[in-house]
Coordinates of C-alpha atoms and ligand atoms in Angstrom, one line a residue:
X145 CA 18.1 -6.2 62.9
X146 CA 17.2 -3.6 65.7
X147 CA 17.4 -6.4 68.4
X148 CA 20.8 -7.4 66.9
X149 CA 22.1 -4.0 67.1
X150 CA 20.8 -3.2 70.5
X151 CA 22.5 -7.0 71.7
X152 CA 25.9 -5.6 69.9
X153 CA 25.9 -2.1 71.0
X154 CA 27.9 -2.5 74.1
X155 CA 31.0 -3.1 71.8
X156 CA 31.5 -6.7 73.6
X157 CA 32.0 -10.0 71.6
X158 CA 28.9 -12.1 71.6
X159 CA 28.7 -15.7 70.5
X160 CA 26.9 -16.7 67.7
X161 CA 24.9 -19.1 70.0
X162 CA 24.0 -16.4 72.4
X163 CA 22.8 -14.0 69.6
X164 CA 20.9 -16.7 68.1
X165 CA 19.3 -17.5 71.3
X166 CA 18.5 -13.9 72.0
X167 CA 17.1 -13.5 68.3
X168 CA 15.4 -16.9 68.3
X169 CA 16.8 -17.8 65.2
X170 CA 19.5 -20.6 64.1
X171 CA 23.4 -19.8 63.5
X172 CA 22.8 -19.4 59.7
X173 CA 20.0 -16.8 60.1
X174 CA 22.5 -15.0 62.6
X175 CA 25.2 -15.0 60.2
X176 CA 23.0 -13.5 57.5
X177 CA 21.9 -10.7 59.7
X178 CA 25.4 -10.0 60.5
X179 CA 26.1 -9.4 57.0
X180 CA 23.4 -7.0 56.8
X181 CA 25.2 -4.6 59.0
X182 CA 28.2 -3.9 56.9
X183 CA 26.3 -1.9 54.3
X184 CA 25.0 0.3 57.0
X185 CA 28.6 1.3 57.5
X186 CA 29.3 -0.8 60.8
X187 CA 32.3 -2.8 61.3
X188 CA 31.6 -6.4 62.6
X189 CA 34.8 -8.3 63.9
X190 CA 34.3 -11.8 64.3
X191 CA 36.7 -14.1 66.5
X192 CA 36.6 -17.9 66.4
X193 CA 35.6 -19.0 69.9
X194 CA 34.7 -15.6 70.8
X195 CA 31.9 -14.4 68.3
X196 CA 31.1 -11.2 67.1
X197 CA 31.4 -7.3 68.3
X198 CA 30.7 -4.1 66.7
X199 CA 34.2 -2.4 67.1
X200 CA 33.7 0.5 69.6
X201 CA 30.3 -0.2 70.2
X202 CA 27.3 1.7 68.9
X203 CA 25.6 4.9 70.7
X204 CA 21.9 3.8 70.0
X205 CA 19.0 6.6 70.5
X206 CA 16.6 5.5 73.3
X207 CA 13.4 7.6 74.1
X208 CA 14.0 7.4 78.0
X209 CA 17.3 8.9 77.8
X210 CA 16.3 11.8 75.7
X211 CA 12.9 12.3 77.7
X212 CA 15.5 12.4 81.0
X213 CA 17.6 15.1 79.3
X214 CA 14.4 17.4 78.3
X215 CA 13.4 20.0 80.7
X216 CA 9.8 20.5 82.1
X217 CA 8.8 23.0 79.6
X218 CA 9.9 20.6 76.5
X219 CA 8.4 17.6 77.9
X220 CA 5.1 19.4 78.4
X221 CA 5.3 20.8 74.9
X222 CA 6.6 18.0 73.2
X223 CA 5.1 14.9 74.9
X224 CA 5.1 13.0 71.8
X225 CA 8.5 11.4 70.9
X226 CA 7.9 8.9 68.0
X227 CA 11.5 7.1 67.9
X228 CA 11.6 5.0 64.9
X229 CA 14.7 2.4 63.7
X230 CA 14.3 3.3 60.2
X231 CA 12.2 5.4 57.7
X232 CA 12.5 7.2 54.4
X233 CA 12.5 10.7 55.8
X234 CA 11.3 12.0 59.1
X235 CA 10.2 15.1 57.4
X236 CA 8.1 12.9 55.2
X237 CA 6.4 10.9 58.2
X238 CA 6.2 14.6 60.1
X239 CA 4.8 15.7 57.4
X240 CA 1.7 13.1 56.9
X241 CA 1.2 13.5 60.9
X242 CA 0.9 17.4 60.1
X243 CA -1.7 16.7 57.5
X244 CA -3.6 14.2 59.4
X245 CA -3.1 15.2 63.0
X246 CA -4.6 17.8 65.0
X247 CA -2.8 20.6 66.5
X248 CA -0.6 18.6 68.8
X249 CA 3.2 18.9 68.3
X250 CA 4.9 15.5 67.5
X251 CA 8.4 14.5 67.1
X252 CA 9.7 11.9 64.7
X253 CA 13.2 10.6 65.4
X254 CA 14.9 7.7 63.2
X255 CA 18.2 6.0 63.8
X256 CA 18.3 5.4 59.7
X257 CA 16.9 7.2 56.9
X258 CA 16.5 5.8 53.5
X259 CA 15.8 8.9 51.7
X260 CA 16.6 11.7 53.9
X261 CA 15.9 15.0 52.2
X262 CA 18.1 18.2 52.1
X263 CA 17.2 21.5 50.6
X264 CA 16.6 22.3 46.9
X265 CA 16.2 18.4 46.1
X266 CA 19.3 17.3 47.5
X267 CA 19.5 14.0 49.8
X268 CA 20.8 14.1 53.3
X269 CA 23.4 11.6 54.1
X270 CA 23.5 9.9 57.5
X271 CA 25.0 7.3 59.2
X272 CA 23.8 4.6 61.9
X273 CA 24.6 5.5 65.1
X274 CA 26.3 8.6 64.1
X275 CA 23.9 11.4 63.2
X276 CA 20.8 12.9 64.6
X277 CA 17.8 13.0 62.3
X278 CA 14.8 14.3 63.3
X279 CA 11.5 16.6 62.7
X280 CA 9.1 18.4 64.8
X281 CA 5.8 19.4 64.0
X282 CA 4.2 22.6 65.3
X283 CA 1.4 24.6 65.0
X284 CA 1.2 28.2 63.9
X285 CA -1.7 30.4 63.5
X286 CA -0.6 33.4 61.3
X287 CA 0.3 31.8 58.0
X288 CA 3.5 31.3 56.2
X289 CA 4.7 34.9 56.2
X290 CA 4.8 35.2 59.8
X291 CA 7.6 32.2 59.6
X292 CA 10.0 34.2 57.7
X293 CA 13.4 33.5 59.6
X294 CA 12.0 30.5 61.4
X295 CA 14.9 28.4 59.9
X296 CA 17.5 31.0 61.4
X297 CA 16.1 30.9 64.7
X298 CA 16.0 27.2 64.7
X299 CA 19.8 27.4 63.8
X300 CA 20.1 29.7 67.1
X301 CA 18.6 27.1 69.0
X302 CA 20.9 24.3 67.8
X303 CA 23.8 26.3 68.4
X304 CA 22.6 27.0 72.1
X305 CA 22.1 23.1 72.6
X306 CA 25.9 22.8 71.2
X307 CA 27.3 25.5 73.3
X308 CA 25.8 23.8 76.4
X309 CA 27.7 20.8 75.9
X310 CA 30.6 22.8 75.3
X311 CA 30.8 22.8 71.4
X312 CA 31.7 26.3 70.4
X313 CA 32.9 27.9 67.3
X314 CA 30.1 27.0 65.2
X315 CA 28.8 29.4 62.7
X316 CA 25.4 30.0 60.9
X317 CA 25.2 30.2 57.1
X318 CA 22.2 32.0 55.8
X319 CA 19.6 30.6 55.6
X320 CA 19.8 27.2 57.2
X321 CA 23.2 25.9 57.6
X322 CA 25.5 25.2 60.8
X323 CA 29.3 25.3 59.8
X324 CA 32.5 24.6 61.6
X325 CA 35.4 25.8 59.9
X326 CA 33.7 26.2 56.7
X327 CA 32.4 22.6 56.6
X328 CA 28.8 21.9 57.0
X329 CA 27.9 20.6 60.5
X330 CA 24.0 20.9 60.4
X331 CA 21.2 21.6 58.4
X332 CA 17.6 22.8 58.6
X333 CA 14.8 21.9 56.3
X334 CA 11.2 23.4 57.3
X335 CA 8.2 22.4 55.2
X336 CA 4.7 23.7 55.8
X337 CA 1.3 22.0 55.6
X338 CA -2.3 23.8 56.0
X339 CA -3.4 27.2 55.1
X340 CA -0.6 29.4 53.6
X341 CA -2.6 32.5 54.8
X342 CA -3.9 31.1 58.6
X343 CA -3.6 28.0 60.5
X344 CA -0.6 26.0 59.4
X345 CA 1.8 23.3 60.7
X346 CA 5.5 23.8 60.4
X347 CA 7.6 20.6 59.9
X348 CA 11.2 21.4 61.2
X349 CA 13.7 18.9 60.2
X350 CA 17.1 18.7 61.4
X351 CA 20.1 16.6 60.5
X352 CA 23.4 17.0 62.4
X353 CA 26.6 15.2 61.9
X354 CA 27.6 13.5 65.1
X355 CA 30.1 11.0 64.2
X356 CA 30.1 10.2 60.6
X357 CA 33.7 8.9 59.9
X358 CA 35.0 7.9 56.8
X359 CA 31.4 6.4 55.9
X360 CA 30.4 9.6 54.5
X361 CA 33.5 10.6 52.6
X362 CA 32.7 10.7 48.9
X363 CA 29.0 10.4 49.4
X364 CA 28.4 13.7 50.6
X365 CA 28.8 16.4 47.8
X366 CA 30.2 19.2 50.0
X367 CA 32.7 19.8 52.7
X368 CA 31.4 18.3 56.0
X369 CA 32.3 17.8 59.4
X370 CA 30.9 16.0 62.7
X371 CA 31.0 16.6 66.4
X372 CA 33.7 13.9 67.1
X373 CA 36.1 15.8 64.6
X374 CA 35.3 19.1 66.4
X375 CA 35.8 18.5 69.9
X376 CA 37.6 15.3 70.0
X377 CA 35.2 13.4 72.1
X378 CA 32.3 11.3 71.6
X379 CA 28.9 13.4 72.1
X380 CA 26.1 11.3 73.8
X381 CA 23.4 11.6 71.0
X382 CA 20.5 11.2 73.8
X383 CA 21.8 13.9 75.8
X384 CA 22.4 16.0 72.7
X385 CA 18.8 15.5 71.2
X386 CA 17.2 16.0 74.6
X387 CA 19.3 19.5 74.8
X388 CA 18.5 20.3 71.1
X389 CA 14.4 19.6 72.0
X390 CA 15.0 21.7 75.0
X391 CA 16.2 24.8 72.9
X392 CA 13.9 24.3 70.1
X393 CA 10.7 23.9 72.0
X394 CA 11.6 27.5 73.7
X395 CA 11.9 28.9 70.1
X396 CA 9.0 27.5 68.6
X397 CA 7.3 28.5 71.7
X398 CA 8.2 32.2 71.4
X399 CA 8.6 32.7 67.7
X400 CA 4.9 33.5 67.0
X401 CA 5.0 36.5 69.3
X402 CA 8.6 37.4 68.6
X403 CA 9.4 36.6 65.0
X404 CA 12.8 36.4 64.1
X405 CA 13.7 39.9 65.4
X406 CA 14.3 38.5 69.0
X407 CA 16.8 36.2 67.6
X408 CA 18.7 38.6 65.0
X409 CA 21.4 39.8 67.3
X410 CA 22.6 36.2 68.4
X411 CA 22.3 35.0 64.9
X412 CA 24.4 37.9 63.6
X413 CA 27.0 37.0 66.7
X414 CA 27.4 33.6 64.8
X415 CA 27.2 34.8 61.2
X416 CA 29.8 32.6 59.3
X417 CA 30.2 35.0 56.2
X418 CA 30.0 38.3 57.8
X419 CA 32.0 40.8 56.0
X420 CA 33.0 38.2 53.3
X421 CA 32.7 38.6 49.8
X422 CA 30.0 36.3 48.5
X423 CA 27.8 35.4 45.5
X424 CA 23.9 35.3 46.1
X425 CA 22.2 32.8 43.5
X426 CA 18.6 33.7 42.7
X427 CA 17.7 31.2 40.2
X428 CA 19.9 31.7 37.3
X429 CA 20.8 35.2 38.5
X430 CA 24.0 35.8 40.6
X431 CA 24.7 38.8 42.8
X432 CA 28.1 39.6 44.1
X433 CA 28.4 41.8 47.1
X434 CA 29.8 41.8 50.6
X435 CA 27.5 39.8 53.3
X436 CA 26.1 42.3 56.1
X437 CA 24.2 40.0 58.0
X438 CA 20.5 39.6 58.3
X439 CA 17.6 42.2 58.9
X440 CA 14.9 41.6 61.7
X441 CA 12.9 39.6 59.5
X442 CA 15.9 37.1 58.6
X443 CA 16.4 38.4 55.0
X444 CA 20.0 38.4 53.7
X445 CA 21.7 41.9 53.7
X446 CA 24.2 42.2 50.9
X447 CA 26.1 45.3 50.4
X448 CA 26.5 45.5 46.4
X449 CA 27.6 48.1 43.8
X450 CA 24.2 49.1 43.6
X451 CA 23.8 49.7 47.3
X452 CA 22.3 47.3 50.0
X453 CA 20.2 44.6 49.0
X454 CA 17.6 42.3 50.8
X455 CA 17.1 38.6 50.0
X456 CA 14.2 36.6 51.2
X457 CA 15.3 33.4 49.3
X458 CA 18.2 31.7 47.5
X459 CA 21.5 30.5 48.5
X460 CA 25.0 32.2 49.4
X461 CA 28.3 30.9 48.7
X462 CA 31.7 32.2 49.6
X463 CA 32.9 34.2 46.3
X464 CA 36.4 32.4 45.1
X465 CA 39.0 34.8 44.0
X466 CA 41.1 33.3 41.1
X467 CA 44.8 34.2 40.9
Ligands
BTN588 C1 19.9 20.8 54.2 O1 20.8 21.3 54.9 O2 19.6 21.1 53.1 C2 18.8 20.4 55.2 C3 19.0 19.0 55.9 C4 17.7 18.6 56.8 C5 18.0 17.1 57.0 C6 17.2 16.7 57.7 S1 17.4 15.0 58.6 C7 16.0 15.1 59.2 C8 15.0 15.5 58.3 N1 14.5 14.7 57.4 C9 14.9 14.6 56.4 O3 14.6 14.1 55.3 N2 15.3 15.7 56.1 C10 15.5 16.4 57.4

């Protein structure tokens, strides 16, 4: 399937014979393989006498192109880029490496996830050629407590990479969402393996909507957006992923020494809910207040009727005023 996609990625017509010869299969087998592309959200045009094409082409990931976009620091720190066509979840793959591997960093990238996971047991929807789904394994020495605020710092890193490509106006929503115009653009899922008090590995999983089109409409259970909608132009996913790895490598390198405090000011400057009336959910409990940013540890600050409260976990949402 991957070879077929690589052939059709240019958006040009390819005859059944040419495809068959490239894949070393019969015309019937070609047709069967082409049929399998539709459930992946790809529109295959077929014109008699010309052959088949993927309308608009397909922007496939390429390890060499990603590496070419990485700076020296990131290349040294993240030399192991494992680009897979399809996996269940890059976080699950990366977690296996975190458990069995040594202290080396590792990056798992996938074109397709069959079981992409979001926070709180939700699934993460992505589209072939239209998303970025990847996970970075990074070793830390000082236990889980020292990782508080890491997902917020990663949000800052993602936003820096987007700004480098000219994408501005993206906001951060505590603790791990990137929003544009109130709609979800990207999310971060961090999972930990190892000793909760000492030497441990963080799996930092990132999902970003690049060009989901209508494939995702009706599947994603919350308002969403993608980079194509925001910027009006196609973003080169290889270039973007290289830039993301540059910024993420920088944050991961510094975080052990600085903690979240070094990113607090920048995070606050992009706080999508600052000054808004919100509800914080902690289990079954709902606390209403005005969102007042985050403290140096990355805890959410909420001004409530009982004064300022801090939250180290939970979910925040805008309070809807009923008329
Ligand atoms: C969230 O917003 O709930 C977090 C979403 C994280 C999704 C990414 S996609 C790459 C990595 N693999 C997964 O299964 N999940 C994360």
